[in-house]
Amino acid sequence: MPVASGPEPLELHSSDQSPSESLSVRRAVLVKNANGLHLLPCSVIARAVKDFPGTVKLIRGNREANAKSIMDVIQLGAVCGTELILEVEGPGAAEVTDRIEMLFDDGFMTDR
Amino acid sequence: MLLKRGIAVSPGVASAPALVLGRDFFTISRKTVRPEAVDAEIARFRKAVRETCAEISTHADDASARLGDKYGAIFQAHLELAQDPLILDEIVELISKQFRSPEVAVQTVLQKQALVLESLGNPYLKERATDLHDLERGLLRHLSGLQANSPLVLTEPVIILAHNLTPSQTARLDPKFVKAFATEVGGPTSHTAILAGALEIPAVVGLGSFLHLVSGGEMVIVDGDDGSVIISPDANAIVLAEKADRIQRSKDKRLVRLSEKDCYTSDHVRVPIFGNIEFPHEALHCRERGAEGIGLYRTEFLYMNRTDEPTEADHYAAYMEVVQTFPDRPVVIRTLDLGADKVPGMMESVFSDFANPELGLRSIRVSLHDKERFKVQLRAILRAAVHGDVRIMFPLISSLGELREAKAVLRDVAEDLQESGIPHKGDIPVGMMVEVPSAALMAPEFAKEVAFFSIGTNDLIQYTLAADRSDPAVARYYNSADPAILRTIKMVADAAAKAKISVTICGQMCSDPRFVPLFIGLGVERLSLTPQAVPEIKELIRHLSTRKAWEIAVRASEMDLAREIDQFLLGEVKKLLATSDEEE
């Protein structure tokens, strides 16, 4: 399985702030499912954040994607092993961040 | 009973129940919206999105229930895709800022996104481009206000009614059950027409808007001889149609009998008649009707009714079928003429920009753009050439440099085959289509570098008269009998005669009896036609002397209006046919 980004162990819970009130959260997430961020995982993410009023970005290097857009996230070309920065802004940002991180950790429960 | 008149493009009479093909087959004609209609158009688009989503939800529930949640998840993803803000915002922006129609905006954005997926270099994502194509079709269908069509599985004879048919769609129909075509748009050189000819079924095109009057299942009579289409005919009309069908068939038999002999004018000048084919099995139709070889094999149809790229073996097998049907007669293989109105599914990415397809990347330009694909075809041609009299022809040549480049690729391929010790024939005659005005103007120079010319009138007319042959709005400018066309053909014929190379006409024009005496009079020595026109044209030439042909050409060349020339040629051919009928 190809590993796209740096091999060094990442600090996966980097800049978490005090929960629930925080309006802006940045956290590193790791793509763990075998086929990377293809259509199904991206649709799972999009569904999870669709009703969140704030902004949710996934960042790879200098490329940002709107997590509400499947097409935008797909174009990050994130394969298994890619590290992304998750940036959430808005009321309840921490909860949303946790929920998305859990999706990444579970491999989106979609991959075969 | 409803009678419609259109353009008869493929002869014969057929009657069968109507099958209306859905509007998702439509090509989009309206490209822009008026600024004041933007809000209404956006609302129409949003409604189509809602309806598409509702339809996908139904599929998702259905799939989950029948096949499990895993399959349902795929439709769930489609549902998200249909609501993707990146896609929706871009479409709305195209409508509101650039005044594109929702149909065009949907196509533009989704095709662009599909291209992005294909270019990411991940085979898994590349396949997902199909999901975007699905979404595109769904949105277009809902924009048109029509329901989903079930897949086209035919079990009984039908007559296909449609707005328009693309070559790939026509090719996918099972010919066993399709008795005729009738379309709202299209002209004599539309691909519906060409393919109806290939399938040897009647067709009438250019009927104008009538599909809203048909619900499907009604009896329909298509008369491909006089261009009429009758929907829900009365009993009398059905009897007449059956009678006409019988007369036509018996006339065909008589002509075919006569057609077995080689073709000479009444003063014993030989005029070889060849057949035009799209599919290898048509070579047999050509031989049965007395064609003396294949003058134009449109190889791009190998790409049109499949989803994967044909391999060298596929090309070779197709060419061998034709060569074995005519082992000792010329078989002119034209290299791929893809693009414009012929874009196969697997190559959509090559033709992403639809701005001006007729003047864009098409035909030989596609081959030179992707030489590896070109070489696959050339290898197969040179290998098949071992077994017969194969000649190669490059389409849409517009400059000497381009011709030399194509010939250089052919030389490379021959050298490769030589080095690999693969049996092939490297020195086959190389000819070119003359269908771009620049090639006609430079014909004397081109004649020094090719073994033969073949005049493709369909494109020559469109480019000389600047009238898109697939656009009904400019149909009256697309005029075969225009004096400029006559003069261009004469220029090319003269250049060929001077260089002592042969010149053939292979466009739709020479399947039309009225132009045949003119062509022979202008110095064209061979014709290549749709197989079913071969017996009739041979019969006509037997009653024509070269002197008469020359007189007709001279008279026509003195006229300065297309209408005048058309009338004159029609009158002359009627006189000729009258004398031939008297002899029977």
XYZ file of C-alpha atoms in Angstrom, chain B residues 260-574:
315
model
C -23.271 -8.067 -60.894
C -21.501 -6.889 -64.051
C -18.752 -4.276 -64.031
C -19.867 -0.750 -64.708
C -19.419 0.986 -68.082
C -21.024 4.086 -69.550
C -23.122 3.661 -72.715
C -19.982 4.557 -74.720
C -17.923 1.872 -72.932
C -15.922 3.960 -70.500
C -15.248 2.094 -67.315
C -16.528 3.745 -64.101
C -15.643 1.587 -61.106
C -18.215 1.752 -58.324
C -17.110 1.065 -54.767
C -18.985 0.804 -51.480
C -18.773 2.894 -48.310
C -18.900 0.914 -45.082
C -18.934 1.561 -41.357
C -18.849 -2.022 -40.096
C -16.890 -4.982 -41.504
C -19.944 -7.139 -42.185
C -21.229 -4.518 -44.616
C -18.466 -5.510 -47.028
C -20.676 -8.474 -47.858
C -23.664 -6.171 -48.543
C -21.397 -4.280 -50.932
C -20.332 -7.400 -52.786
C -23.904 -8.673 -53.041
C -24.943 -5.398 -54.641
C -22.156 -5.399 -57.162
C -19.685 -2.974 -55.600
C -16.197 -3.477 -57.023
C -14.385 -3.034 -53.749
C -14.478 -0.749 -50.734
C -13.847 2.917 -51.508
C -14.287 4.168 -47.968
C -14.062 2.130 -44.807
C -14.976 4.449 -41.903
C -12.884 2.708 -39.272
C -13.889 5.004 -36.427
C -17.083 2.993 -36.016
C -14.913 0.327 -34.427
C -14.787 2.769 -31.495
C -18.408 3.751 -31.424
C -20.295 0.810 -29.989
C -17.993 -0.210 -27.186
C -16.627 1.212 -23.958
C -12.981 0.117 -24.087
C -10.227 0.966 -26.568
C -10.034 -1.484 -29.486
C -6.735 -3.357 -29.508
C -4.502 -3.971 -32.501
C -6.044 -7.447 -32.675
C -9.553 -5.898 -32.828
C -8.486 -3.594 -35.672
C -6.786 -6.456 -37.510
C -9.781 -8.777 -37.185
C -12.119 -6.091 -38.545
C -9.860 -5.271 -41.502
C -9.327 -8.942 -42.289
C -13.078 -9.523 -42.503
C -13.304 -6.806 -45.149
C -10.173 -7.915 -47.017
C -11.377 -11.518 -47.122
C -14.691 -10.380 -48.597
C -12.772 -8.555 -51.362
C -9.470 -10.448 -51.582
C -8.563 -9.175 -55.060
C -10.344 -5.805 -55.122
C -9.275 -2.467 -53.674
C -10.117 -1.876 -50.023
C -9.519 1.743 -49.014
C -9.162 1.999 -45.257
C -9.606 5.492 -43.920
C -7.818 6.117 -40.650
C -9.845 7.259 -37.652
C -12.153 10.191 -38.245
C -13.165 10.739 -34.640
C -14.283 13.944 -33.012
C -16.950 16.503 -33.884
C -20.127 14.420 -33.942
C -18.311 11.126 -33.410
C -16.946 10.951 -29.880
C -16.747 7.495 -28.332
C -17.304 7.196 -24.580
C -13.786 6.032 -23.780
C -12.292 9.085 -25.475
C -14.495 11.809 -24.073
C -11.508 13.158 -22.146
C -9.671 13.836 -25.415
C -12.527 16.021 -26.599
C -13.198 17.987 -23.436
C -13.582 21.343 -25.100
C -16.758 21.481 -27.136
C -16.380 25.128 -28.136
C -16.216 24.473 -31.861
C -15.867 20.761 -32.516
C -16.111 20.897 -36.300
C -13.090 23.205 -36.379
C -11.449 21.596 -33.381
C -9.505 18.500 -32.553
C -10.969 15.891 -34.862
C -10.054 13.315 -37.466
C -6.358 13.160 -38.519
C -5.617 15.799 -35.880
C -6.690 13.376 -33.169
C -4.473 10.685 -34.673
C -1.454 12.997 -34.811
C -2.245 14.285 -31.320
C -2.049 10.774 -29.902
C 0.361 8.893 -32.153
C 0.309 5.735 -30.042
C -3.385 5.189 -30.763
C -2.717 6.027 -34.419
C 0.121 3.494 -34.607
C -2.084 0.700 -33.273
C -4.396 1.237 -36.217
C -1.592 1.627 -38.781
C 0.084 -1.586 -37.651
C -3.176 -3.487 -38.104
C -3.704 -1.970 -41.568
C -0.204 -2.855 -42.815
C -0.575 -6.388 -41.449
C -3.964 -6.901 -43.109
C -2.521 -5.494 -46.355
C -0.547 -8.719 -46.852
C -3.817 -10.479 -47.695
C -5.299 -8.189 -50.321
C -5.259 -4.881 -52.186
C -5.374 -2.594 -49.158
C -4.913 1.151 -49.534
C -4.717 3.679 -46.766
C -6.336 7.078 -46.696
C -5.863 9.969 -44.281
C -8.942 12.100 -43.523
C -9.248 15.862 -43.119
C -5.749 16.688 -44.370
C -5.395 20.477 -44.412
C -1.702 21.086 -45.063
C 1.276 19.406 -46.712
C 3.114 19.350 -43.390
C 0.278 17.404 -41.833
C 0.260 14.881 -44.686
C 4.029 14.416 -44.381
C 3.737 13.950 -40.633
C 1.087 11.245 -41.073
C 3.198 9.531 -43.739
C 6.219 9.657 -41.453
C 4.280 7.861 -38.718
C 3.243 5.239 -41.272
C 6.911 4.775 -42.261
C 7.887 4.386 -38.595
C 5.259 1.733 -38.123
C 6.419 -0.146 -41.241
C 10.014 -0.047 -39.965
C 8.969 -1.318 -36.537
C 7.086 -4.208 -38.116
C 10.089 -4.930 -40.343
C 12.474 -4.997 -37.377
C 10.163 -7.241 -35.394
C 9.844 -9.595 -38.356
C 6.042 -9.322 -38.389
C 4.468 -10.048 -41.794
C 3.184 -6.811 -43.308
C 3.088 -4.817 -46.529
C 4.870 -1.523 -46.065
C 4.493 0.030 -49.502
C 0.718 0.207 -49.895
C -0.793 3.151 -51.817
C -1.340 6.175 -49.576
C -4.125 8.574 -50.437
C -5.902 11.441 -48.788
C -9.371 12.813 -48.395
C -9.897 16.196 -49.979
C -12.519 17.731 -47.720
C -10.914 20.915 -46.427
C -10.855 23.853 -48.867
C -7.117 24.364 -48.232
C -6.443 20.867 -49.527
C -8.502 21.570 -52.659
C -6.627 24.815 -53.274
C -3.286 23.045 -52.912
C -4.404 19.944 -54.842
C -1.639 20.195 -57.501
C 1.016 20.076 -54.762
C -0.732 17.318 -52.808
C -1.107 15.274 -56.015
C 2.688 14.896 -56.155
C 2.741 13.254 -52.733
C -0.213 10.875 -52.699
C -1.350 7.926 -54.797
C -4.988 9.026 -54.923
C -7.518 11.647 -53.901
C -10.912 10.943 -52.469
C -13.289 13.862 -52.241
C -15.367 13.814 -49.082
C -18.278 16.008 -50.074
C -19.988 16.032 -46.655
C -17.171 17.930 -44.978
C -16.080 19.783 -48.106
C -19.518 21.393 -48.354
C -19.647 22.242 -44.670
C -16.213 23.873 -44.692
C -16.492 25.585 -48.071
C -19.897 27.081 -47.309
C -19.234 27.561 -43.566
C -22.400 25.677 -42.628
C -22.312 23.111 -39.826
C -23.884 20.000 -41.309
C -25.417 18.949 -38.012
C -27.053 22.305 -37.276
C -30.587 22.493 -38.676
C -30.592 26.282 -38.265
C -28.124 26.595 -41.135
C -29.388 23.667 -43.204
C -30.319 25.957 -46.093
C -26.716 27.133 -46.358
C -25.487 23.557 -46.635
C -26.077 23.203 -50.324
C -24.567 20.353 -52.325
C -25.333 22.027 -55.643
C -23.583 25.297 -54.838
C -21.447 26.480 -57.777
C -18.475 26.820 -55.410
C -18.694 23.101 -54.679
C -18.790 22.243 -58.387
C -15.782 24.437 -59.037
C -13.848 22.952 -56.115
C -14.506 19.405 -57.303
C -13.368 20.351 -60.797
C -10.136 21.859 -59.432
C -9.344 18.661 -57.584
C -10.258 16.429 -60.546
C -8.055 18.540 -62.869
C -5.098 18.398 -60.476
C -5.483 14.620 -60.209
C -5.663 14.202 -63.981
C -2.556 16.312 -64.483
C -0.580 14.284 -61.940
C -2.083 11.043 -63.321
C -3.475 9.927 -59.979
C -7.009 8.678 -59.468
C -9.822 10.668 -57.925
C -12.882 9.209 -56.239
C -15.901 10.895 -54.715
C -17.027 9.199 -51.544
C -19.486 11.590 -49.902
C -23.239 11.172 -49.597
C -23.582 13.339 -52.700
C -22.657 10.566 -55.108
C -25.383 8.271 -53.775
C -27.779 10.902 -55.151
C -28.447 10.083 -58.832
C -28.735 13.716 -59.863
C -25.068 14.444 -59.165
C -23.623 11.344 -60.806
C -23.643 12.605 -64.441
C -22.147 15.889 -63.203
C -19.274 14.152 -61.415
C -18.424 12.003 -64.418
C -18.572 15.104 -66.610
C -16.226 16.922 -64.255
C -13.649 14.168 -64.705
C -14.208 12.054 -61.615
C -13.450 8.492 -62.638
C -14.744 6.465 -59.731
C -17.461 6.696 -57.134
C -17.853 5.201 -53.699
C -21.387 4.980 -52.323
C -23.574 3.471 -49.644
C -24.054 -0.182 -50.606
C -27.777 0.066 -51.196
C -27.325 2.837 -53.768
C -24.858 0.787 -55.841
C -27.371 -1.036 -58.101
C -29.314 2.141 -58.901
C -26.222 4.218 -59.683
C -24.700 1.473 -61.831
C -27.950 1.281 -63.774
C -27.892 5.042 -64.280
C -24.307 5.053 -65.552
C -25.120 2.347 -68.118
C -27.526 4.821 -69.719
C -25.132 7.725 -69.635
C -22.555 8.583 -72.289
C -19.411 10.461 -71.314
C -20.309 13.074 -73.932
C -23.709 13.649 -72.289
C -22.051 13.804 -68.864
C -19.579 16.368 -70.132
C -22.385 18.495 -71.594
C -24.267 18.383 -68.298
C -21.135 19.414 -66.397
C -20.430 22.307 -68.758
C -24.017 23.576 -68.610
C -24.107 23.303 -64.797
C -20.767 25.107 -64.487
C -22.218 28.088 -66.341
C -24.984 28.544 -63.764
C -24.442 30.737 -60.747
C -27.204 29.709 -58.317
C -27.428 26.466 -56.369
C -31.195 26.312 -56.908
C -30.778 26.637 -60.664
C -28.107 23.920 -60.783
C -30.224 21.640 -58.615
C -33.277 22.018 -60.879
C -31.213 21.479 -64.006
C -29.510 18.324 -62.688
C -32.817 16.925 -61.492
C -34.355 17.474 -64.942
C -31.426 15.792 -66.675
C -31.442 12.743 -64.433
C -35.208 12.365 -64.902
